[in-house]
Coordinates of C-alpha atoms in Angstrom, one line a residue:
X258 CA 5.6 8.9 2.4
X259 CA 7.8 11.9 1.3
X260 CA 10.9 13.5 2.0
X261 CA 11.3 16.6 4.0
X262 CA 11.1 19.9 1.8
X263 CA 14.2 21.8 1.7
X264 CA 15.9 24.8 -0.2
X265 CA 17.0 24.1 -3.4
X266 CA 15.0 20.7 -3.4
X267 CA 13.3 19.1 -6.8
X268 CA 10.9 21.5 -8.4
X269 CA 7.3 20.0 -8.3
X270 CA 5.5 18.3 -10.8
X271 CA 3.8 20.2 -13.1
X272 CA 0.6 20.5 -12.5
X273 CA -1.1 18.8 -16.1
X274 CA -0.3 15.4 -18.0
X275 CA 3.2 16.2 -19.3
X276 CA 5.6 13.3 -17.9
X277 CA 9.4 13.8 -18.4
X278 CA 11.7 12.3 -21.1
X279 CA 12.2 9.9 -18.5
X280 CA 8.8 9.0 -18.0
X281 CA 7.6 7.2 -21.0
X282 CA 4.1 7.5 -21.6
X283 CA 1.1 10.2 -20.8
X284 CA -0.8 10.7 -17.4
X285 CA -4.3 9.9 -19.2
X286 CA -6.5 7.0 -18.1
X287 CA -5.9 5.3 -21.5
X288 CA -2.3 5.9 -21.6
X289 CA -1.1 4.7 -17.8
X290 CA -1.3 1.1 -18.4
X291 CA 1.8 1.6 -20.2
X292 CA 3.4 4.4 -19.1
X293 CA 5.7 2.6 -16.9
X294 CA 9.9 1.9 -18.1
X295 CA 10.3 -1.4 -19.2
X296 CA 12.4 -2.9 -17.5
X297 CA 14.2 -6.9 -17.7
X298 CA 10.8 -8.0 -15.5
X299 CA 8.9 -7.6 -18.9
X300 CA 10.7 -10.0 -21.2
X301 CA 8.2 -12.9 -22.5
X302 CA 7.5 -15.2 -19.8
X303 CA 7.7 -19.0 -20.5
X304 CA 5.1 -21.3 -20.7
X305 CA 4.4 -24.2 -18.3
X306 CA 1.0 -26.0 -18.0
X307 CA 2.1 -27.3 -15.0
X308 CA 3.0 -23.9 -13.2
X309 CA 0.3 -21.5 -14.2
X310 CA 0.4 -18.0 -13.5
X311 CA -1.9 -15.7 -11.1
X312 CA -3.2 -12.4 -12.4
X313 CA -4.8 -11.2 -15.2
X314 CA -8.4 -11.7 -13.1
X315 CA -11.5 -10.8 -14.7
X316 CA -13.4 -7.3 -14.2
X317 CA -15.8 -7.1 -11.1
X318 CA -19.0 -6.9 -12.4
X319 CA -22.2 -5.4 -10.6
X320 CA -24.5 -7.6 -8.6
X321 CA -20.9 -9.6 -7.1
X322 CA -19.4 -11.2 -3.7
X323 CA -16.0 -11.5 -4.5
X324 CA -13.2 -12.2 -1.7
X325 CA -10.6 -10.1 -2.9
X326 CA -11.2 -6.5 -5.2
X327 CA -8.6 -4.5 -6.6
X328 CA -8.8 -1.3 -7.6
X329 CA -6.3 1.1 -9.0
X330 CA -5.9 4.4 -7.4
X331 CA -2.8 6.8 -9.1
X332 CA -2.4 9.5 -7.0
X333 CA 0.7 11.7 -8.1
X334 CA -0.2 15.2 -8.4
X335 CA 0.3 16.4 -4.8
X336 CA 3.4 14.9 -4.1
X337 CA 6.3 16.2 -2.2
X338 CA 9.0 15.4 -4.0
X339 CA 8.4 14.3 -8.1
X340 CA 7.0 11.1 -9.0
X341 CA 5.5 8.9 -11.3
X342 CA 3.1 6.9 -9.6
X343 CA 0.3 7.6 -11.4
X344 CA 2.0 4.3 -13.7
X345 CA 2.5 2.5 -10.4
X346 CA -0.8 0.5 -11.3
X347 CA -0.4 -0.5 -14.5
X348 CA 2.7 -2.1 -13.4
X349 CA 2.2 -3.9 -10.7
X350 CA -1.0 -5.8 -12.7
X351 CA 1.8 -6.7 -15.1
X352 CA 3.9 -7.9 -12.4
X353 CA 1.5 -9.8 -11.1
X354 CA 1.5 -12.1 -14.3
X355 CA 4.7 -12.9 -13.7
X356 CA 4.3 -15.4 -10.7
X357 CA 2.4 -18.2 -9.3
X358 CA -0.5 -17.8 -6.8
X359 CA 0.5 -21.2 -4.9
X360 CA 1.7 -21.1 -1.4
X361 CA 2.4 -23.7 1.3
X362 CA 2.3 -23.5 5.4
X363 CA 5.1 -23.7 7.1
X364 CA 6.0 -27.1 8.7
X365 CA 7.7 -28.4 12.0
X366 CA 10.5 -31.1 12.8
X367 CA 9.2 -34.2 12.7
X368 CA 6.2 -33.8 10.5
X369 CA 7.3 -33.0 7.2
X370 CA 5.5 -33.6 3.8
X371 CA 2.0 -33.1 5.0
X372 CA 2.5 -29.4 5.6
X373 CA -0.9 -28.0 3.6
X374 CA -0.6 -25.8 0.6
X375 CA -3.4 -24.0 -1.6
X376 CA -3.3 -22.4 -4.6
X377 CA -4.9 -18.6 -4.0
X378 CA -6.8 -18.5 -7.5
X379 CA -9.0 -21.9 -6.5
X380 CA -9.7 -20.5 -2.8
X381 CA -10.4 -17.4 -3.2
X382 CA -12.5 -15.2 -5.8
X383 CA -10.2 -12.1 -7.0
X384 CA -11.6 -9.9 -9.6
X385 CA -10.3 -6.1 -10.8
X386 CA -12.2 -3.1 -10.4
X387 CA -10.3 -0.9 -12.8
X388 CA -8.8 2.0 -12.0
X389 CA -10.4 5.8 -10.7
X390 CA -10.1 8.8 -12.5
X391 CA -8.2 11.8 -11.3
X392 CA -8.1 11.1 -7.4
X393 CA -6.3 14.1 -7.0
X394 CA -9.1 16.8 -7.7
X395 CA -11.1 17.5 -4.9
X396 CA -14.1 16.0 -7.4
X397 CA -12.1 13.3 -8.4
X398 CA -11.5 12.2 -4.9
X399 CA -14.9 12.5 -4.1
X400 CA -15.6 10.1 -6.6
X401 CA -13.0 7.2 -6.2
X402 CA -14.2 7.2 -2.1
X403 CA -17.7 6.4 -3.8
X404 CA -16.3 3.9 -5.9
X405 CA -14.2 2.5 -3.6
X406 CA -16.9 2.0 -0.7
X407 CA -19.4 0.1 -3.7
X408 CA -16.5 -2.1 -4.4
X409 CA -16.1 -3.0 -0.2
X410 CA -19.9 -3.6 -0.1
X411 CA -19.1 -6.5 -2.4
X412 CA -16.0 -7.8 -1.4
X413 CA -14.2 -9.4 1.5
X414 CA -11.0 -7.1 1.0
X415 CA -10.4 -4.0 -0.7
X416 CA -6.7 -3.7 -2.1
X417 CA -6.1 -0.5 -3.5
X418 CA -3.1 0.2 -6.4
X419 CA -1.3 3.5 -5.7
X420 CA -0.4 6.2 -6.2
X421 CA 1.5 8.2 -3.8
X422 CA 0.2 8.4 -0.4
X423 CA -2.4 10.2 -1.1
X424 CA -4.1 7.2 -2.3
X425 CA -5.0 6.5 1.6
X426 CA -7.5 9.1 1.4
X427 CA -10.0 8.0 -0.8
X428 CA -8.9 4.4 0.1
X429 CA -9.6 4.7 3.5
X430 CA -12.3 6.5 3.5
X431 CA -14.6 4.3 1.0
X432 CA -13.2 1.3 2.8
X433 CA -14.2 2.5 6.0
X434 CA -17.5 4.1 5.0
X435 CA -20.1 4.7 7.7
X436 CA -18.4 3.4 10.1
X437 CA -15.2 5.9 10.2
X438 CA -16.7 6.9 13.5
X439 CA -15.9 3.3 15.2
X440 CA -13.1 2.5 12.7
X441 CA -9.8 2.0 12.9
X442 CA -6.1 2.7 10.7
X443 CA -2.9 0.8 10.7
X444 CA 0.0 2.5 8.4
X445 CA 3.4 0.7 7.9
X446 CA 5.5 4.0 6.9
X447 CA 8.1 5.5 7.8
X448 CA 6.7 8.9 8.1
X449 CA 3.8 10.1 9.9
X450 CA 1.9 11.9 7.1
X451 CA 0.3 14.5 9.6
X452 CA 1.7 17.4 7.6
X453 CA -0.7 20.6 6.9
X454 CA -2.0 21.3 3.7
X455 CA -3.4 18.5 0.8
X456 CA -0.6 16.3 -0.5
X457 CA 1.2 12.7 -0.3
X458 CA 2.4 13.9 3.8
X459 CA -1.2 14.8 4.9
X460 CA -3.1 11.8 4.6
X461 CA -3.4 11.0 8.0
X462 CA -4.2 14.1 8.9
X463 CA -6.9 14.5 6.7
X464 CA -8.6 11.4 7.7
X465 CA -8.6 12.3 11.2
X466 CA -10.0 16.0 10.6
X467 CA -12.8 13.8 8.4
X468 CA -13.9 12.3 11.9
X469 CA -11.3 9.4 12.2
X470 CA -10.7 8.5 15.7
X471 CA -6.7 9.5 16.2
X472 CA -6.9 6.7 19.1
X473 CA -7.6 3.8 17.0
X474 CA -4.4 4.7 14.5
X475 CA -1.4 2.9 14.9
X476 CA 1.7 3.7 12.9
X477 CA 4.2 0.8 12.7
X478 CA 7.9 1.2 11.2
X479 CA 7.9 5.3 12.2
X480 CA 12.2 6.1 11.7
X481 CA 14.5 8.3 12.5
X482 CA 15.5 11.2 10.6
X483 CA 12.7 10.8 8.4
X484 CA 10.2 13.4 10.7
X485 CA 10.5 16.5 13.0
X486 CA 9.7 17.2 16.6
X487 CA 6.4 19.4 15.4
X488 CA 5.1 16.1 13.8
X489 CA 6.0 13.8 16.5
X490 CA 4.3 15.8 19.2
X491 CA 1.3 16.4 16.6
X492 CA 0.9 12.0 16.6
X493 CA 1.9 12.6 20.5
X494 CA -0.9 15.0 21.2
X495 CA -3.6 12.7 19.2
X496 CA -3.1 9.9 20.8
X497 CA -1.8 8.4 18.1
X498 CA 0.1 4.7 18.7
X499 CA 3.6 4.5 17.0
X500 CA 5.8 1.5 16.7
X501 CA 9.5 2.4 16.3
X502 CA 11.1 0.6 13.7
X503 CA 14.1 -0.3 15.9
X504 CA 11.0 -2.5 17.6
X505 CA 10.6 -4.8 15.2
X506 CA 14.3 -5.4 15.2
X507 CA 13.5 -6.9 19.1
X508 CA 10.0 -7.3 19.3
X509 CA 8.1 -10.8 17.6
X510 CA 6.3 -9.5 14.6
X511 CA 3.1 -11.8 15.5
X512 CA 3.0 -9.4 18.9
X513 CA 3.3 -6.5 17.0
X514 CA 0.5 -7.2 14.8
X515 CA -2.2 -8.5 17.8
X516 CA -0.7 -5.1 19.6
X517 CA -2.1 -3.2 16.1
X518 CA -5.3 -4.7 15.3
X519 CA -6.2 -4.5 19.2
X520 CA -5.6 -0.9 19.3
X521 CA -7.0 -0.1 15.7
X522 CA -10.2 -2.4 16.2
X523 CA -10.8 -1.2 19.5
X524 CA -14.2 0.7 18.5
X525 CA -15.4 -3.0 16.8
X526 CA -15.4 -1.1 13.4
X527 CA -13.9 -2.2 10.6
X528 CA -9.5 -1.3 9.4
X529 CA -8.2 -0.2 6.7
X530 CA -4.2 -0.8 6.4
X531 CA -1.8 1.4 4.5
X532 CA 1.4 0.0 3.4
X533 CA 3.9 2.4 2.1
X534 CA 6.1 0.8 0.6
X535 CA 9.1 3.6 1.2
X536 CA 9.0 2.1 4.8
X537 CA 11.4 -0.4 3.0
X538 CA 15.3 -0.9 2.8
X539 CA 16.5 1.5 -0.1
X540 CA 17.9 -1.7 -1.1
X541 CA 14.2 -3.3 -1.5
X542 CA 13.0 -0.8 -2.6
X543 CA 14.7 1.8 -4.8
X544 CA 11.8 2.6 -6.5
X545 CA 10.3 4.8 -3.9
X546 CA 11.4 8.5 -3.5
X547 CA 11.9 8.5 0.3
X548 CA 12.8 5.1 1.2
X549 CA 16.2 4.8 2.5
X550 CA 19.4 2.4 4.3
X551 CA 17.6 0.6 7.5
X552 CA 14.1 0.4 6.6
X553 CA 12.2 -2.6 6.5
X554 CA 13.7 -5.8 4.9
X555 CA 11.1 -7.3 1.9
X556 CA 10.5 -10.2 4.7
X557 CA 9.0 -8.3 7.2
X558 CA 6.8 -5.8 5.2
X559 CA 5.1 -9.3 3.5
X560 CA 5.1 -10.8 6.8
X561 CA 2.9 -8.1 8.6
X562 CA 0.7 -7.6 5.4
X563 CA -0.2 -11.1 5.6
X564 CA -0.7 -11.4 9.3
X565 CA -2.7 -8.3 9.2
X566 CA -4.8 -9.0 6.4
X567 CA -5.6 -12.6 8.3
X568 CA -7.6 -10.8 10.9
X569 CA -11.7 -10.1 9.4
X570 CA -11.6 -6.5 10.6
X571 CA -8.9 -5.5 7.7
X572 CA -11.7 -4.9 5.3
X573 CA -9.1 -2.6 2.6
X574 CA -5.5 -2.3 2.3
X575 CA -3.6 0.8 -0.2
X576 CA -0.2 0.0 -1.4
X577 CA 1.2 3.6 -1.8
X578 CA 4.4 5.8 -2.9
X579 CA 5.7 3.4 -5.6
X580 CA 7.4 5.2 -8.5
X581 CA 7.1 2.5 -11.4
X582 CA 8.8 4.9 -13.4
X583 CA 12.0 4.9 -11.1
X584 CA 12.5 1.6 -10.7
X585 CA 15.3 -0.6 -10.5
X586 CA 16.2 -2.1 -13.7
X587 CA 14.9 -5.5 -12.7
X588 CA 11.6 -3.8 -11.1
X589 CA 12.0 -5.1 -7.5
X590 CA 9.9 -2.6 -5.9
X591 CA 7.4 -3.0 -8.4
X592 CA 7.8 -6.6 -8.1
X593 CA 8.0 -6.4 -4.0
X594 CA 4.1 -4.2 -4.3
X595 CA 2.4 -7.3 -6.2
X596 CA 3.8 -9.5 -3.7
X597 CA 2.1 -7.2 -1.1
X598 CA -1.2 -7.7 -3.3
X599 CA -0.4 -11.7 -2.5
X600 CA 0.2 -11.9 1.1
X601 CA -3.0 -9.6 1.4
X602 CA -4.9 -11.9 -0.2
X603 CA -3.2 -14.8 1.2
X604 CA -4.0 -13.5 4.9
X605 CA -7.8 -13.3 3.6
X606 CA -7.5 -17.5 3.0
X607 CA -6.5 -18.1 6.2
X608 CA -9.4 -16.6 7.9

């Protein structure tokens, strides 16, 4: 969820609502939903009665059971290394718009054409919870985890928009609840994020010193030479679970997954699941700060979202440490997160 500090690295962000040249647009609530670079994703869309578009769902509204919630959550102001998350939710809500919400199950030889398909939008209700103010203060964070946990009292699956990693904070924490005693984590990230200290490398951490059980935290996709010996023995020393990436490159993902969700759900509490998205390729994802050559491939980071999210005890998922305002010019990371907000909900059908 960050790169590793080092002399003569990039000077911090500063510390108030003032955005580079680069990074069109102003840190304020009203002024992230279009804060973002445009980029060749946003060029009017065509029209087709026949191939609607997903998105654009209504506000959740008090007194509601929905399936699916989202909520945006942009984190920014304690990251590592400079970033402009804070746009990251805006975006991918616009994203969203741009595709369908139909998908079909995979057939077998022999029996083709009566493979079943649904259409996410007529299965499911999804509804948008806005987005949190300031989740970086100590207040503010205080007060998104409030929001958040009134938003998982009413819905099947939390899906919160980041933000750097310290979006997993609040996230996990609301999602979780009461039950962070006898609950569980899952990351997909490169990085361990049990640094000292308050920022996007600390969120595990944190959640563990808030009464998280280190046991019931799995970390899948951990890399080389994107940690240090001090942090690996910290996860070590915790009891802490970690996945190699190199496993995946041998391992089933399906076994993977039931490996997780065992482990994580062991306390019969409910899991919240952080995807950072810098667990990616660079080549997926050039839109995060510290994702590099060898990382996931797009595939697999949808595959284990949905397969995660089709298990009941994933109650929220954050989607963390996408820059929207370093983005590829045709906005494939962007593009790549909304499809994480897909295959999450698309797990939550096929319970």
């Amino acid at each position: 969820s960050h790169r590793s500090s080092r002399p003569g690295g990039w000077p911090l962000l500063p510390p108030v609502s003032v955005i580079p040249d680069s990074r069109i647009g102003s840190a304020d609530a009203a002024g992230r939903r279009a804060c973002y670079r445009p980029t060749m994703t946003d060029a009017a869309l065509a029209h087709d009665p026949g191939w609607p578009r997903a998105g654009g769902w209504p506000p959740l509204t008090s007194g509601e059971s929905v399936d699916v919630a989202l909520i945006g959550v942009p984190t920014f102001r304690t990251s590592l290394s400079p970033t402009g998350a804070h746009a990251t939710p805006a975006a991918v809500r616009a994203a969203l718009r741009r595709d369908s919400g139909h998908l079909g199950v995979a057939g077998t030889p022999g029996d083709r054409g009566s493979e079943r398909d649904l259409v996410l939008d007529s299965v499911l209700s999804i509804r948008d919870a806005g987005d949190v103010d300031d989740p970086d203060s100590e207040d503010g964070e205080r007060a998104a985890t409030a929001r958040i946990d009134a938003v998982a009292a009413a819905s099947g699956l939390v899906i919160a928009l980041g933000g750097d990693n310290a979006c997993t904070v609040p996230a996990a924490l609301g999602v979780l609840g009461d039950r962070l005693g006898d609950g569980g984590l899952i990351t997909i990230d490169a990085h361990h994020d049990l640094r000292d200290g308050r920022s996007n490398g600390s969120p595990v951490r944190r959640l563990v010193e808030a009464g998280l059980d280190p046991r019931r935290i799995v970390q899948i996709g951990i890399a080389d030479f994107a940690n240090s010996r001090v942090y690996r023995q910290r996860a070590r020393d915790l009891g802490i679970t970690v996945i190699h990436r190199d496993e995946l490159l041998d391992r089933p993902l399906a076994s993977v997954v039931d490996e997780a969700l065992t482990i994580a759900g062991a306390g019969g509490g409910p899991i919240h699941l952080d995807v950072d998205v810098d667990a990616c390729d660079r080549s997926v994802a050039p839109g995060c700060p510290a994702s590099v050559p060898g990382g996931l491939q797009a595939v697999e980071l949808r595959r284990l979202v949905r397969l995660l999210c089709a298990s009941a005890l994933v109650r929220g998922v954050d989607i963390a440490e996408v820059d929207a305002t370093a983005d590829a010019p045709d906005g494939r990371t962007v593009r790549l997160a909304a499809l994480v907000v897909r295959e999450a909900s698309a797990g939550v059908a096929s319970r």
